[in-house]
Amino acid sequence: MATYVWDYLPEYENEREEILGAVDKVFSSGRLVLGESVRGFEEEFAAYHGAGHCVSVDNGTNAIKLALQALGVGPGDEVITVSNTAAPTVVAIDATGATPVFVDVRADDHLMDVEQVASAVTGRTRCLLPVHLYGQCADLAPLRDLADRHGLVLLEDCAQAHGARQNGRPAGITGDAAAFSFYPTKVLGAYGDGGAVLTSRKGVAEDLRRLRYYGMEKTYYTVQTPAHNSRLDEVQAEILRRKLTRLDTYVADRREVARRYAEGLGDTDLLLPRVNPGNDHVYYVYVVRHPRRDDIIERLKAYDIHLNISYPWPVHTMTGFARYGYSEGSLPVTERLAGEIFSLPMYPSLPAGLQDKVIVAVREVLATLSPRHAPALSRLPSVRDPS
């Protein structure tokens, strides 16, 4: 049986009746756009986080873009962020007409190196945009302090951090706003695209509701500020409402998968994820690091295990962003990580047997690269789930 980094089918098998029930509820409601399911999800998602407002949108990229616009970011402004992220983070900045300014990340946790941010602030800086990468929060307290001292806005990219916490506070409530994605692979994933913005600023929420609806205020016929259609679909909203009630369970299951990896691979020379003090990691992806990454991925194909890389090409090196003037070597840690990181299978319904297969295969491949790992293969029965 082929093994991949993500598979939604086991989850769908377990939740099929509820998912189809959500679809039927919407189709039977008489309201297919911006109806009760969207309103209900927004209220429940805001309440889960203790935020004042949630405005749902059609995808995570637009969540970032519209949040930036609602926070007053636009042409001529600079937004400080990282290059070790999914391209949509920067695509959204670019779409507002603002300029992304990259700082490097730390080698141990792959998160924004907040010590570099202060020196990147200029007279054009308008926004700090940390990415809560892989499922744990960047260091928010110093960023909040820096934003307040310089009169900047703080926007959290929470696309990978549903349910994550830092010092007991949910990801998404320290910033002036926070953008979430509900792409199917996410910790809280829809069965299609979806996104949302959390904010406790009423005016920002009001602007967001206009921006997702052509720039219209309440009625379909009056445009205040021209914008696009960026609404969350009612079907996806109803599915998300039901899955939100299981978010903590999804997170607990992901942590158990991570624990089993740590037990099964902790004595190898793979660099496993580091969890920073005060952070509750939700393991959106389980990213490991090895200098012979490409050899490992290629050799695992013989076991019918197919892995991916998050992310193989730093955003600042992409042709589409060459105009921002970053040359090779400008972000050395980010660039080095891009050649060494890869993701092991991670999803809540990952069968124990498949995870054991991955652990055994990785250890066998590592043994061909470094023979000292071979004897430890006998440890594997200790990580098997008797059930």
Short mmCIF file of C-alpha atoms in Angstrom, two decimals:
data_model
loop_
_atom_site.label_atom_id
_atom_site.label_comp_id
_atom_site.label_asym_id
_atom_site.label_seq_id
_atom_site.Cartn_x
_atom_site.Cartn_y
_atom_site.Cartn_z
CA MET A 1 0.00 0.00 0.00
CA ALA A 2 1.42 3.35 -1.04
CA THR A 3 2.04 5.82 1.78
CA TYR A 4 1.78 9.57 1.31
CA VAL A 5 2.27 12.60 3.52
CA TRP A 6 -1.50 13.21 3.71
CA ASP A 7 -4.68 11.25 3.01
CA TYR A 8 -8.19 12.43 3.82
CA LEU A 9 -9.98 9.17 2.97
CA PRO A 10 -9.63 7.50 6.40
CA GLU A 11 -11.10 10.59 8.05
CA TYR A 12 -13.92 10.75 5.52
CA GLU A 13 -14.76 7.11 6.17
CA ASN A 14 -15.09 7.88 9.88
CA GLU A 15 -17.07 11.11 9.44
CA ARG A 16 -18.96 10.41 6.21
CA GLU A 17 -22.48 10.58 7.64
CA GLU A 18 -21.83 13.89 9.34
CA ILE A 19 -20.16 15.42 6.27
CA LEU A 20 -23.01 14.37 3.99
CA GLY A 21 -25.46 15.57 6.62
CA ALA A 22 -23.85 19.00 6.47
CA VAL A 23 -24.25 19.08 2.69
CA ASP A 24 -27.89 18.04 2.92
CA LYS A 25 -28.61 20.65 5.59
CA VAL A 26 -27.35 23.44 3.34
CA PHE A 27 -29.03 22.17 0.19
CA SER A 28 -32.32 21.90 2.10
CA SER A 29 -32.04 25.30 3.75
CA GLY A 30 -33.17 27.50 0.88
CA ARG A 31 -30.09 29.73 1.31
CA LEU A 32 -26.86 28.81 -0.49
CA VAL A 33 -24.72 31.96 -0.05
CA LEU A 34 -23.91 33.89 3.17
CA GLY A 35 -26.59 32.11 5.12
CA GLU A 36 -26.91 30.61 8.58
CA SER A 37 -24.00 28.20 8.18
CA VAL A 38 -21.51 31.00 7.46
CA ARG A 39 -22.87 33.13 10.31
CA GLY A 40 -22.81 30.17 12.68
CA PHE A 41 -19.27 29.17 11.79
CA GLU A 42 -17.98 32.72 12.17
CA GLU A 43 -19.50 33.02 15.63
CA GLU A 44 -18.22 29.63 16.74
CA PHE A 45 -14.71 30.08 15.34
CA ALA A 46 -14.41 33.49 17.03
CA ALA A 47 -15.69 32.04 20.31
CA TYR A 48 -13.20 29.14 20.16
CA HIS A 49 -10.36 31.67 20.08
CA GLY A 50 -11.87 34.29 22.35
CA ALA A 51 -11.75 36.81 19.50
CA GLY A 52 -14.22 39.60 18.93
CA HIS A 53 -14.93 38.94 15.26
CA CYS A 54 -14.46 36.30 12.57
CA VAL A 55 -14.96 37.11 8.90
CA SER A 56 -14.87 34.07 6.63
CA VAL A 57 -13.55 34.23 3.08
CA ASP A 58 -13.00 31.90 0.15
CA ASN A 59 -9.37 30.86 0.80
CA GLY A 60 -6.35 31.48 2.98
CA THR A 61 -4.55 33.66 0.44
CA ASN A 62 -7.43 36.10 0.34
CA ALA A 63 -7.62 35.96 4.13
CA ILE A 64 -4.12 37.46 4.24
CA LYS A 65 -4.73 39.89 1.36
CA LEU A 66 -8.03 41.24 2.68
CA ALA A 67 -6.69 41.43 6.23
CA LEU A 68 -3.77 43.53 5.00
CA GLN A 69 -6.14 45.83 3.12
CA ALA A 70 -8.49 46.14 6.09
CA LEU A 71 -5.48 47.05 8.25
CA GLY A 72 -4.57 49.85 5.85
CA VAL A 73 -1.65 48.19 4.05
CA GLY A 74 -1.25 49.06 0.39
CA PRO A 75 1.05 50.43 -2.34
CA GLY A 76 4.22 52.00 -1.01
CA ASP A 77 4.11 50.08 2.28
CA GLU A 78 6.53 47.39 3.41
CA VAL A 79 5.53 44.18 5.15
CA ILE A 80 8.21 42.28 7.09
CA THR A 81 7.84 38.51 6.83
CA VAL A 82 9.82 35.33 6.07
CA SER A 83 10.76 33.47 2.91
CA ASN A 84 10.53 30.03 4.53
CA THR A 85 6.78 29.80 4.01
CA ALA A 86 4.21 28.78 1.45
CA ALA A 87 4.25 31.19 -1.48
CA PRO A 88 0.66 32.42 -0.84
CA THR A 89 1.89 34.41 2.17
CA VAL A 90 3.95 36.58 -0.17
CA VAL A 91 1.50 36.39 -3.08
CA ALA A 92 -1.06 38.06 -0.82
CA ILE A 93 1.34 40.85 0.18
CA ASP A 94 2.24 41.42 -3.46
CA ALA A 95 -1.45 41.57 -4.43
CA THR A 96 -2.00 44.59 -2.16
CA GLY A 97 0.77 46.52 -3.91
CA ALA A 98 2.91 46.42 -0.77
CA THR A 99 6.52 45.21 -0.77
CA PRO A 100 7.58 42.08 1.14
CA VAL A 101 10.74 42.51 3.21
CA PHE A 102 12.29 39.22 4.26
CA VAL A 103 14.15 38.36 7.44
CA ASP A 104 15.82 35.02 8.01
CA VAL A 105 14.55 32.19 10.18
CA ARG A 106 16.19 30.29 13.02
CA ALA A 107 17.88 26.99 12.24
CA ASP A 108 16.45 25.10 15.20
CA ASP A 109 12.71 25.79 14.83
CA HIS A 110 12.52 27.29 11.29
CA LEU A 111 10.48 30.24 12.59
CA MET A 112 11.01 33.97 12.06
CA ASP A 113 14.21 35.18 13.71
CA VAL A 114 12.58 38.00 15.63
CA GLU A 115 15.97 39.47 16.57
CA GLN A 116 16.41 40.51 12.94
CA VAL A 117 13.07 42.29 12.65
CA ALA A 118 13.92 45.57 14.38
CA SER A 119 16.79 46.30 12.00
CA ALA A 120 14.49 45.63 9.01
CA VAL A 121 12.01 48.35 10.04
CA THR A 122 12.14 51.46 7.85
CA GLY A 123 10.01 54.53 7.42
CA ARG A 124 7.89 52.57 4.91
CA THR A 125 7.23 49.60 7.17
CA ARG A 126 3.54 49.20 7.89
CA CYS A 127 3.07 45.60 8.99
CA LEU A 128 4.84 42.68 10.70
CA LEU A 129 3.63 39.34 9.35
CA PRO A 130 5.00 36.31 11.23
CA VAL A 131 4.15 32.83 9.99
CA HIS A 132 3.23 30.21 12.60
CA LEU A 133 5.04 27.56 10.63
CA TYR A 134 4.33 23.82 10.75
CA GLY A 135 1.98 24.21 13.70
CA GLN A 136 3.71 26.30 16.36
CA CYS A 137 3.72 30.03 17.02
CA ALA A 138 6.50 32.45 16.23
CA ASP A 139 7.65 34.60 19.17
CA LEU A 140 4.73 36.98 19.44
CA ALA A 141 5.52 39.06 22.54
CA PRO A 142 8.58 40.84 21.09
CA LEU A 143 6.78 41.36 17.78
CA ARG A 144 3.77 42.88 19.54
CA ASP A 145 6.06 45.15 21.50
CA LEU A 146 7.97 46.20 18.37
CA ALA A 147 4.74 46.87 16.47
CA ASP A 148 3.37 49.02 19.29
CA ARG A 149 6.60 51.03 19.63
CA HIS A 150 6.74 51.82 15.90
CA GLY A 151 3.02 52.24 15.26
CA LEU A 152 2.84 49.13 13.05
CA VAL A 153 0.13 46.53 12.63
CA LEU A 154 0.73 42.87 13.45
CA LEU A 155 -0.92 40.24 11.24
CA GLU A 156 -0.51 36.58 12.19
CA ASP A 157 -0.39 33.98 9.42
CA CYS A 158 -2.18 31.12 11.18
CA ALA A 159 -2.77 28.93 8.12
CA GLN A 160 -0.87 26.07 9.79
CA ALA A 161 -1.70 26.75 13.42
CA HIS A 162 -5.37 25.96 14.15
CA GLY A 163 -5.53 25.08 17.83
CA ALA A 164 -1.93 26.10 18.59
CA ARG A 165 -1.23 28.12 21.72
CA GLN A 166 1.60 30.20 23.13
CA ASN A 167 1.77 30.69 26.89
CA GLY A 168 -1.85 29.58 27.05
CA ARG A 169 -3.10 32.07 24.44
CA PRO A 170 -4.57 30.78 21.19
CA ALA A 171 -2.72 31.55 17.99
CA GLY A 172 -4.52 34.42 16.29
CA ILE A 173 -5.44 36.78 19.12
CA THR A 174 -2.19 38.65 19.79
CA GLY A 175 -2.10 40.42 16.45
CA ASP A 176 -4.37 43.14 15.14
CA ALA A 177 -5.73 40.40 12.91
CA ALA A 178 -4.97 36.78 12.03
CA ALA A 179 -5.47 34.92 8.75
CA PHE A 180 -6.46 31.25 8.59
CA SER A 181 -6.71 28.76 5.74
CA PHE A 182 -9.11 25.81 5.69
CA TYR A 183 -7.53 24.04 2.73
CA PRO A 184 -8.26 20.30 3.11
CA THR A 185 -4.80 19.42 4.45
CA LYS A 186 -5.00 21.89 7.34
CA VAL A 187 -5.47 20.98 10.98
CA LEU A 188 -9.02 22.27 10.54
CA GLY A 189 -9.64 21.50 6.88
CA ALA A 190 -12.69 21.88 4.68
CA TYR A 191 -13.61 19.69 1.71
CA GLY A 192 -12.45 22.42 -0.64
CA ASP A 193 -11.04 25.92 -0.22
CA GLY A 194 -11.85 28.26 2.63
CA GLY A 195 -10.34 30.90 4.87
CA ALA A 196 -11.10 33.37 7.64
CA VAL A 197 -9.76 36.40 9.47
CA LEU A 198 -9.96 36.90 13.22
CA THR A 199 -9.81 40.38 14.71
CA SER A 200 -10.97 42.17 17.82
CA ARG A 201 -11.12 45.50 15.99
CA LYS A 202 -14.70 46.21 14.95
CA GLY A 203 -13.73 48.59 12.16
CA VAL A 204 -11.38 46.03 10.64
CA ALA A 205 -14.16 43.42 10.69
CA GLU A 206 -16.58 45.82 9.00
CA ASP A 207 -14.05 46.57 6.28
CA LEU A 208 -13.43 42.86 5.78
CA ARG A 209 -17.12 42.16 5.28
CA ARG A 210 -17.24 44.79 2.55
CA LEU A 211 -14.02 43.64 0.93
CA ARG A 212 -15.22 40.03 0.61
CA TYR A 213 -18.50 41.19 -1.00
CA TYR A 214 -17.47 43.38 -3.95
CA GLY A 215 -16.96 46.32 -1.58
CA MET A 216 -20.70 46.52 -0.95
CA GLU A 217 -22.42 47.59 2.24
CA LYS A 218 -25.45 45.42 3.11
CA THR A 219 -27.13 45.68 -0.27
CA TYR A 220 -26.02 44.09 -3.54
CA TYR A 221 -26.40 47.34 -5.46
CA THR A 222 -24.16 49.85 -3.64
CA VAL A 223 -20.35 49.66 -3.86
CA GLN A 224 -18.31 51.75 -1.42
CA THR A 225 -14.80 50.54 -2.28
CA PRO A 226 -14.49 48.24 -5.32
CA ALA A 227 -13.42 44.73 -4.34
CA HIS A 228 -13.85 41.14 -5.45
CA ASN A 229 -16.11 38.27 -4.49
CA SER A 230 -14.30 36.39 -1.72
CA ARG A 231 -17.12 34.69 0.18
CA LEU A 232 -16.91 31.36 1.98
CA ASP A 233 -19.34 28.80 0.57
CA GLU A 234 -22.23 27.72 2.81
CA VAL A 235 -21.44 24.03 2.33
CA GLN A 236 -17.84 24.44 3.44
CA ALA A 237 -18.96 26.59 6.38
CA GLU A 238 -21.36 23.91 7.61
CA ILE A 239 -18.72 21.21 7.27
CA LEU A 240 -16.27 23.40 9.19
CA ARG A 241 -18.83 24.01 11.95
CA ARG A 242 -19.06 20.29 12.56
CA LYS A 243 -15.33 19.69 12.32
CA LEU A 244 -14.60 22.59 14.67
CA THR A 245 -16.20 20.58 17.48
CA ARG A 246 -13.48 17.96 16.92
CA LEU A 247 -10.52 20.32 16.49
CA ASP A 248 -9.06 19.53 19.90
CA THR A 249 -9.35 15.81 19.12
CA TYR A 250 -7.58 16.29 15.78
CA VAL A 251 -4.78 18.12 17.58
CA ALA A 252 -4.46 15.40 20.23
CA ASP A 253 -4.26 12.73 17.52
CA ARG A 254 -1.56 14.68 15.67
CA ARG A 255 0.45 15.01 18.86
CA GLU A 256 0.24 11.26 19.35
CA VAL A 257 1.58 10.70 15.83
CA ALA A 258 4.41 13.13 16.63
CA ARG A 259 5.15 11.30 19.89
CA ARG A 260 5.46 8.00 18.08
CA TYR A 261 7.86 9.53 15.55
CA ALA A 262 9.96 10.96 18.35
CA GLU A 263 10.09 7.57 20.07
CA GLY A 264 10.82 5.67 16.87
CA LEU A 265 13.35 8.07 15.32
CA GLY A 266 14.74 10.00 18.27
CA ASP A 267 18.04 8.12 18.36
CA THR A 268 18.82 8.64 14.67
CA ASP A 269 20.69 11.56 13.12
CA LEU A 270 17.48 13.04 11.74
CA LEU A 271 16.84 16.44 13.30
CA LEU A 272 13.29 16.18 14.62
CA PRO A 273 10.95 19.12 15.27
CA ARG A 274 11.81 21.35 18.19
CA VAL A 275 8.95 22.61 20.37
CA ASN A 276 9.77 25.95 21.96
CA PRO A 277 9.03 26.63 25.64
CA GLY A 278 5.51 27.94 26.09
CA ASN A 279 4.33 26.61 22.73
CA ASP A 280 1.64 23.99 22.22
CA HIS A 281 2.55 22.51 18.82
CA VAL A 282 -0.28 21.13 16.66
CA TYR A 283 1.94 19.43 14.03
CA TYR A 284 0.27 20.55 10.84
CA VAL A 285 3.24 18.88 9.17
CA TYR A 286 6.05 16.85 10.74
CA VAL A 287 9.19 18.36 9.25
CA VAL A 288 12.56 16.70 9.83
CA ARG A 289 16.02 17.63 8.62
CA HIS A 290 18.97 15.72 7.19
CA PRO A 291 21.91 16.79 4.97
CA ARG A 292 21.20 13.85 2.64
CA ARG A 293 17.51 14.63 2.31
CA ASP A 294 17.28 13.95 -1.42
CA ASP A 295 18.90 10.53 -1.08
CA ILE A 296 16.50 9.59 1.71
CA ILE A 297 13.39 10.64 -0.22
CA GLU A 298 14.53 8.79 -3.34
CA ARG A 299 15.38 5.57 -1.47
CA LEU A 300 12.05 5.60 0.37
CA LYS A 301 10.25 5.30 -2.97
CA ALA A 302 11.42 1.67 -3.07
CA TYR A 303 9.21 1.16 0.02
CA ASP A 304 6.31 2.87 -1.80
CA ILE A 305 6.62 5.83 0.57
CA HIS A 306 6.28 9.20 -1.16
CA LEU A 307 7.24 12.28 0.83
CA ASN A 308 7.30 15.99 0.09
CA ILE A 309 9.24 19.08 1.13
CA SER A 310 7.87 22.10 2.97
CA TYR A 311 9.39 24.08 1.27
CA PRO A 312 12.01 23.25 -1.40
CA TRP A 313 12.26 26.73 -2.92
CA PRO A 314 12.45 29.78 -0.65
CA VAL A 315 10.04 32.44 -1.84
CA HIS A 316 12.77 35.08 -2.31
CA THR A 317 14.49 32.83 -4.88
CA MET A 318 11.39 32.40 -7.05
CA THR A 319 11.35 34.03 -10.48
CA GLY A 320 8.05 35.73 -9.78
CA PHE A 321 9.59 37.73 -6.94
CA ALA A 322 12.98 38.48 -8.51
CA ARG A 323 12.04 42.17 -8.75
CA TYR A 324 12.42 42.50 -4.99
CA GLY A 325 16.17 42.10 -5.40
CA TYR A 326 17.11 39.25 -3.10
CA SER A 327 20.17 37.35 -4.32
CA GLU A 328 21.30 33.85 -3.48
CA GLY A 329 22.89 33.88 -0.04
CA SER A 330 20.82 36.78 1.28
CA LEU A 331 18.91 34.50 3.68
CA PRO A 332 21.46 31.80 4.47
CA VAL A 333 19.53 29.81 7.07
CA THR A 334 16.38 29.71 4.95
CA GLU A 335 18.38 28.60 1.93
CA ARG A 336 20.24 25.90 3.85
CA LEU A 337 17.02 24.52 5.31
CA ALA A 338 15.47 24.29 1.86
CA GLY A 339 18.09 21.71 0.92
CA GLU A 340 17.68 19.56 4.02
CA ILE A 341 14.06 19.53 5.24
CA PHE A 342 11.30 17.07 4.36
CA SER A 343 7.95 16.01 5.78
CA LEU A 344 6.95 12.62 7.16
CA PRO A 345 3.29 11.51 6.89
CA MET A 346 1.15 13.44 9.36
CA TYR A 347 -2.62 13.44 9.72
CA PRO A 348 -4.93 12.52 12.62
CA SER A 349 -6.22 9.29 11.07
CA LEU A 350 -2.77 8.00 10.06
CA PRO A 351 -3.00 4.24 10.80
CA ALA A 352 -0.48 2.99 13.35
CA GLY A 353 0.64 0.27 10.96
CA LEU A 354 1.44 2.77 8.22
CA GLN A 355 3.36 4.95 10.64
CA ASP A 356 5.38 1.93 11.77
CA LYS A 357 6.10 1.18 8.12
CA VAL A 358 7.46 4.70 7.69
CA ILE A 359 9.58 4.51 10.85
CA VAL A 360 11.07 1.14 9.88
CA ALA A 361 11.76 2.28 6.32
CA VAL A 362 13.36 5.56 7.40
CA ARG A 363 15.59 3.72 9.85
CA GLU A 364 16.62 1.19 7.20
CA VAL A 365 17.42 3.97 4.73
CA LEU A 366 19.38 5.87 7.36
CA ALA A 367 21.29 2.66 8.14
CA THR A 368 22.50 2.56 4.53
CA LEU A 369 23.80 6.09 4.98
CA SER A 370 25.08 5.65 8.54
CA PRO A 371 25.43 2.02 9.70
CA ARG A 372 25.23 2.95 13.38
CA HIS A 373 21.42 3.05 13.04
CA ALA A 374 21.04 -0.57 11.93
CA PRO A 375 21.10 -2.32 15.35
CA ALA A 376 18.41 -0.01 16.75
CA LEU A 377 15.80 -1.44 14.36
CA SER A 378 14.96 -3.93 17.09
CA ARG A 379 13.38 -1.07 19.05
CA LEU A 380 10.45 -0.82 16.67
CA PRO A 381 8.05 -3.18 18.45
CA SER A 382 8.02 -0.75 21.39
CA VAL A 383 6.34 1.91 19.27
CA ARG A 384 3.63 -0.30 17.85
CA ASP A 385 0.07 0.36 18.91
CA PRO A 386 -1.40 -2.92 20.22
CA SER A 387 -4.83 -1.89 18.96
#
